[in-house]
CSV table of C-alpha atoms in Angstrom, one decimal:
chain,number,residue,atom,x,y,z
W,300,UNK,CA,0.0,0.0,0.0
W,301,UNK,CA,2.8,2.5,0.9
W,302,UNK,CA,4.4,2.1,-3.0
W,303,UNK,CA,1.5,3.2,-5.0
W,304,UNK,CA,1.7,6.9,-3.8
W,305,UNK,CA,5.4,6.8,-4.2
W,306,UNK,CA,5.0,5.8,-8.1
W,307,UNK,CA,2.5,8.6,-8.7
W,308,UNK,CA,5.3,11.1,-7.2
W,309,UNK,CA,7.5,9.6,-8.9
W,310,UNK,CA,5.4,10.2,-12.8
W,311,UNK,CA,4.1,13.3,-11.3
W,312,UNK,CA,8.2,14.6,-10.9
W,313,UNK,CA,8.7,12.7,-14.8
W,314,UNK,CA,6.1,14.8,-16.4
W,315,UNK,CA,7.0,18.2,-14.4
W,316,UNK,CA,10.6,17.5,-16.0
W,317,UNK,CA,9.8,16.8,-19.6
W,318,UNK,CA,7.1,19.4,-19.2
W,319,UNK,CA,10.0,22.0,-18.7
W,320,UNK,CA,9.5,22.5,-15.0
W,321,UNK,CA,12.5,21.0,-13.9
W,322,UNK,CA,15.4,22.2,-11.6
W,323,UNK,CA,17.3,23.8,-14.6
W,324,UNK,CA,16.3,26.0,-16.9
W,325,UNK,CA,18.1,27.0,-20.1
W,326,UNK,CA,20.0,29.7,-21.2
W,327,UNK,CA,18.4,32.4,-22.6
W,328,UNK,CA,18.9,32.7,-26.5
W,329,UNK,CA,21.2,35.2,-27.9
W,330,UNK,CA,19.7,37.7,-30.4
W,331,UNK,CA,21.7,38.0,-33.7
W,332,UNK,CA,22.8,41.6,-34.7
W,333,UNK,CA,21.0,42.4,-38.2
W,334,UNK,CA,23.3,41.9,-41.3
W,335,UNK,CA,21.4,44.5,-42.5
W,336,UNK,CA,22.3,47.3,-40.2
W,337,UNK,CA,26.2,46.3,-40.3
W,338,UNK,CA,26.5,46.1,-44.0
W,339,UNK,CA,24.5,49.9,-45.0
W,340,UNK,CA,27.6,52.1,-45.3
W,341,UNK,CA,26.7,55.0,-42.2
W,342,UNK,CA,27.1,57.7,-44.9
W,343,UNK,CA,24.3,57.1,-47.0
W,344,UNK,CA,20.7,58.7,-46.5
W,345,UNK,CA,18.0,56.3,-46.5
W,346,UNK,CA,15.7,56.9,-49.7
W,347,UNK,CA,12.8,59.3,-49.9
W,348,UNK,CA,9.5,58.7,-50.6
W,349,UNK,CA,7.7,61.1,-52.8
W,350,UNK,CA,5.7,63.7,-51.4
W,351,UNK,CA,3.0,62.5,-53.6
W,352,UNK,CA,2.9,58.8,-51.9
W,353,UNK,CA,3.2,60.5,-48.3
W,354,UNK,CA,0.3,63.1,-49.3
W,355,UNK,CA,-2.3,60.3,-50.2
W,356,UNK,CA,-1.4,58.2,-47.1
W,357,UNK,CA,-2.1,61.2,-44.9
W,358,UNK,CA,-5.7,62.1,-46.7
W,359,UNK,CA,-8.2,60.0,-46.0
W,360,UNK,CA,-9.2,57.5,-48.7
W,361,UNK,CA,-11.9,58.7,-51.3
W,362,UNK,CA,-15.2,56.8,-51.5
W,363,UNK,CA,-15.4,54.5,-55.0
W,364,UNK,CA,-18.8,54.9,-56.6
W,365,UNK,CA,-19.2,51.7,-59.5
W,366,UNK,CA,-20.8,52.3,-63.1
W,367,UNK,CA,-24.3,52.0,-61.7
W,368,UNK,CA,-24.3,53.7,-58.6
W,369,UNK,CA,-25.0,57.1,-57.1
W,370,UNK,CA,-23.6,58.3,-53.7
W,371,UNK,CA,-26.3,58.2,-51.4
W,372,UNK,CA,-25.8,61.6,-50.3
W,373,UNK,CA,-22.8,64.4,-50.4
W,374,UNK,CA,-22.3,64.0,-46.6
W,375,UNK,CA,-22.2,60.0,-46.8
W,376,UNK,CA,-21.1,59.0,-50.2
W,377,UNK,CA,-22.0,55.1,-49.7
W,378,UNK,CA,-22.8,53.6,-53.2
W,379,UNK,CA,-26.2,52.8,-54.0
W,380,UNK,CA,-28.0,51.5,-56.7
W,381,UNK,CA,-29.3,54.1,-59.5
W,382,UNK,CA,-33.0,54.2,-59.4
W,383,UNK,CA,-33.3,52.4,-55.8
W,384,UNK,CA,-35.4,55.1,-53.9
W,385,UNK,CA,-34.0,56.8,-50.9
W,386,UNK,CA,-37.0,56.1,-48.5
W,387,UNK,CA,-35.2,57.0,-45.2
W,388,UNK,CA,-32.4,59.4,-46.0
W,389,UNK,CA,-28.6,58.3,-44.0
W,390,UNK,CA,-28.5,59.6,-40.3
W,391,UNK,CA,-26.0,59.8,-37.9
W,392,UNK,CA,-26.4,57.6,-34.9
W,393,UNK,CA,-25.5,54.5,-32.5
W,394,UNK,CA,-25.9,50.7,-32.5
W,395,UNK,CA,-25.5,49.1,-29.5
W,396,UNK,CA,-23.6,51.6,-28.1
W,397,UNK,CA,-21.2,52.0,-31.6
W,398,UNK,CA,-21.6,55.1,-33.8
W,399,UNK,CA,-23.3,54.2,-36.9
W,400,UNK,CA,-24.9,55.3,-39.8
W,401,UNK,CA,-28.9,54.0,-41.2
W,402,UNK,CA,-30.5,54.4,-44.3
W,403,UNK,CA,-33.4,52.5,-46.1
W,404,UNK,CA,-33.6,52.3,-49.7
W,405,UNK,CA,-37.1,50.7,-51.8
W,406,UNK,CA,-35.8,48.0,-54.2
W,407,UNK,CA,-37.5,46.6,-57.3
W,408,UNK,CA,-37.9,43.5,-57.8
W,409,UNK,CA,-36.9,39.5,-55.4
W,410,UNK,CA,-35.3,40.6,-52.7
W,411,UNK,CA,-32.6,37.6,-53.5
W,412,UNK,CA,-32.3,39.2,-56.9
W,413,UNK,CA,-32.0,42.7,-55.2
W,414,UNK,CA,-29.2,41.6,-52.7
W,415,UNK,CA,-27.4,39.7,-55.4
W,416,UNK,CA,-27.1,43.0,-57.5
W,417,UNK,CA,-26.0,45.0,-54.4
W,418,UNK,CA,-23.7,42.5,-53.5
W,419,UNK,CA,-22.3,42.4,-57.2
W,420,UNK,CA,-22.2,46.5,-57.1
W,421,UNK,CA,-20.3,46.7,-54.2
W,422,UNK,CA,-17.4,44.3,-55.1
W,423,UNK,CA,-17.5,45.5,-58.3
W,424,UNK,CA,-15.8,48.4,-56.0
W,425,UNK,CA,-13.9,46.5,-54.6
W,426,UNK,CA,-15.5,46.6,-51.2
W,427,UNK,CA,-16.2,43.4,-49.1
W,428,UNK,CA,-19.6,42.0,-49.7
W,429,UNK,CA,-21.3,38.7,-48.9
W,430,UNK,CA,-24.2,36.7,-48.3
W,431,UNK,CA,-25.3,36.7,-44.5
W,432,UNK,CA,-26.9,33.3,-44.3
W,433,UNK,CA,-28.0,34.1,-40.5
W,434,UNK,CA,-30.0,37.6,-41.6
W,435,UNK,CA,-31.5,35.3,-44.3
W,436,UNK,CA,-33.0,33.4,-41.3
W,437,UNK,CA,-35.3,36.8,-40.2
W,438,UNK,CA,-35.3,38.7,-43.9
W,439,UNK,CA,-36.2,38.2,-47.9
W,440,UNK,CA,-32.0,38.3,-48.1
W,441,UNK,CA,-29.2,39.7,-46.5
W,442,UNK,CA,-25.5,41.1,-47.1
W,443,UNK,CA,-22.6,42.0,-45.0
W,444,UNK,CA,-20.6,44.5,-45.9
W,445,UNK,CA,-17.4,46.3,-44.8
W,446,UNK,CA,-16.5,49.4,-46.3
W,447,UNK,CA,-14.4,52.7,-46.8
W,448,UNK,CA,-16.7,55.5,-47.0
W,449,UNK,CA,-14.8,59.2,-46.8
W,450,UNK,CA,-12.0,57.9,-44.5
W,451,UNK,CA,-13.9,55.5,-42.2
W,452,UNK,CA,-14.4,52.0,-42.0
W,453,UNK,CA,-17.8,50.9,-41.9
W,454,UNK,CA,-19.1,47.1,-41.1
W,455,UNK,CA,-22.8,45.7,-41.3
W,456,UNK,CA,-26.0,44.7,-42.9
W,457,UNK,CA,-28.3,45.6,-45.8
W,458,UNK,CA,-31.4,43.2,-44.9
W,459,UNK,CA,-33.8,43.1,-47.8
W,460,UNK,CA,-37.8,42.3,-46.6
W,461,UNK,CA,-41.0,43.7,-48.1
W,462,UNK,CA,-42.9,45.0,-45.5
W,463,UNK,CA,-46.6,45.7,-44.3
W,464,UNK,CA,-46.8,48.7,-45.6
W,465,UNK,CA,-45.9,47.4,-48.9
W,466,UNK,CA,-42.5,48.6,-49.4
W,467,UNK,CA,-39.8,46.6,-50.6
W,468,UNK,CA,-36.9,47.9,-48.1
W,469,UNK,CA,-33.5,47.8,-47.9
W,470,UNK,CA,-32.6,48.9,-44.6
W,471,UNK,CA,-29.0,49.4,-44.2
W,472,UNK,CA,-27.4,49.5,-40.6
W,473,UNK,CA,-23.3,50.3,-40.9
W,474,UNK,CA,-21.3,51.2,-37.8
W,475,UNK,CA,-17.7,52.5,-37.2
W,476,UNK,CA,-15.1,49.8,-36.8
């Protein structure tokens, strides 16, 4: 009876060692000096990028409108599609806490239809658009989106339903991240 703890101290001391919590512990690692630094002669200026490449860093990126879209307004340039109706026009506010920015547009047409074309517009772009299976669950269709609109990021969703009062909406919730 006395042995059988003894053998679990003993495996219990085996796997602390090969675990790395043994008595010894290695020598820290030496950091190489750069070749890099050592080989640049110390009399040399390091090149200069053009004031031009410096200039558009510092503004904030433009907002891409595709063949087939219109700003939705001059304040928030966010593409939409030509002839979609701007029921509810963009506003300022928050989601859950996050500043964001709403709109609702009416769309013609399947709502599938109408968030395949939107989806299509806006990587056309070049922005990130995609399918949102999970708003597809509680709306017609839905898209996620994350995009650059007059030096912000923007990320959210464009749910497509046709609602009681008859409209075909697109309401679009975005917000700052």
């Amino acid at each position: 009876m006395r042995q059988f703890p003894r053998s679990i101290l003993v495996v219990a001391a085996c796997a602390l060692a090969l675990a790395g919590c043994g008595g010894e512990s290695p020598a820290p690692a030496q950091e190489p000096e750069p070749a890099a630094a050592a080989a640049e002669p110390a009399d040399e200026e390091p090149d200069e990028t053009p004031a031009d490449e410096v200039a558009a860093r510092d503004e904030p990126a433009g907002t891409t409108i595709p063949d087939g879209a219109v700003p939705a307004s001059s304040d928030f340039p966010f593409p939409v599609p030509e002839g979609w109706a701007l029921l509810e026009p963009f506003a300022e506010g928050s989601i859950g806490g996050s500043d964001a920015v709403t709109g609702i547009l009416e769309f013609p047409g399947d709502a599938e239809e109408a968030a395949a074309h939107y989806e299509a517009l806006l990587k056309s772009a070049g922005y990130d658009a995609y399918p949102f299976a999970l708003g597809a669950v509680v709306n017609d269709a839905s898209i996620l989106v994350e995009v650059e609109v007059a030096g912000t990021m923007y990320k959210g969703g464009i749910d497509f339903n046709t609602h009681a009062d008859g409209f075909q909406k697109a309401v679009i919730n975005l917000t700052v991240g």
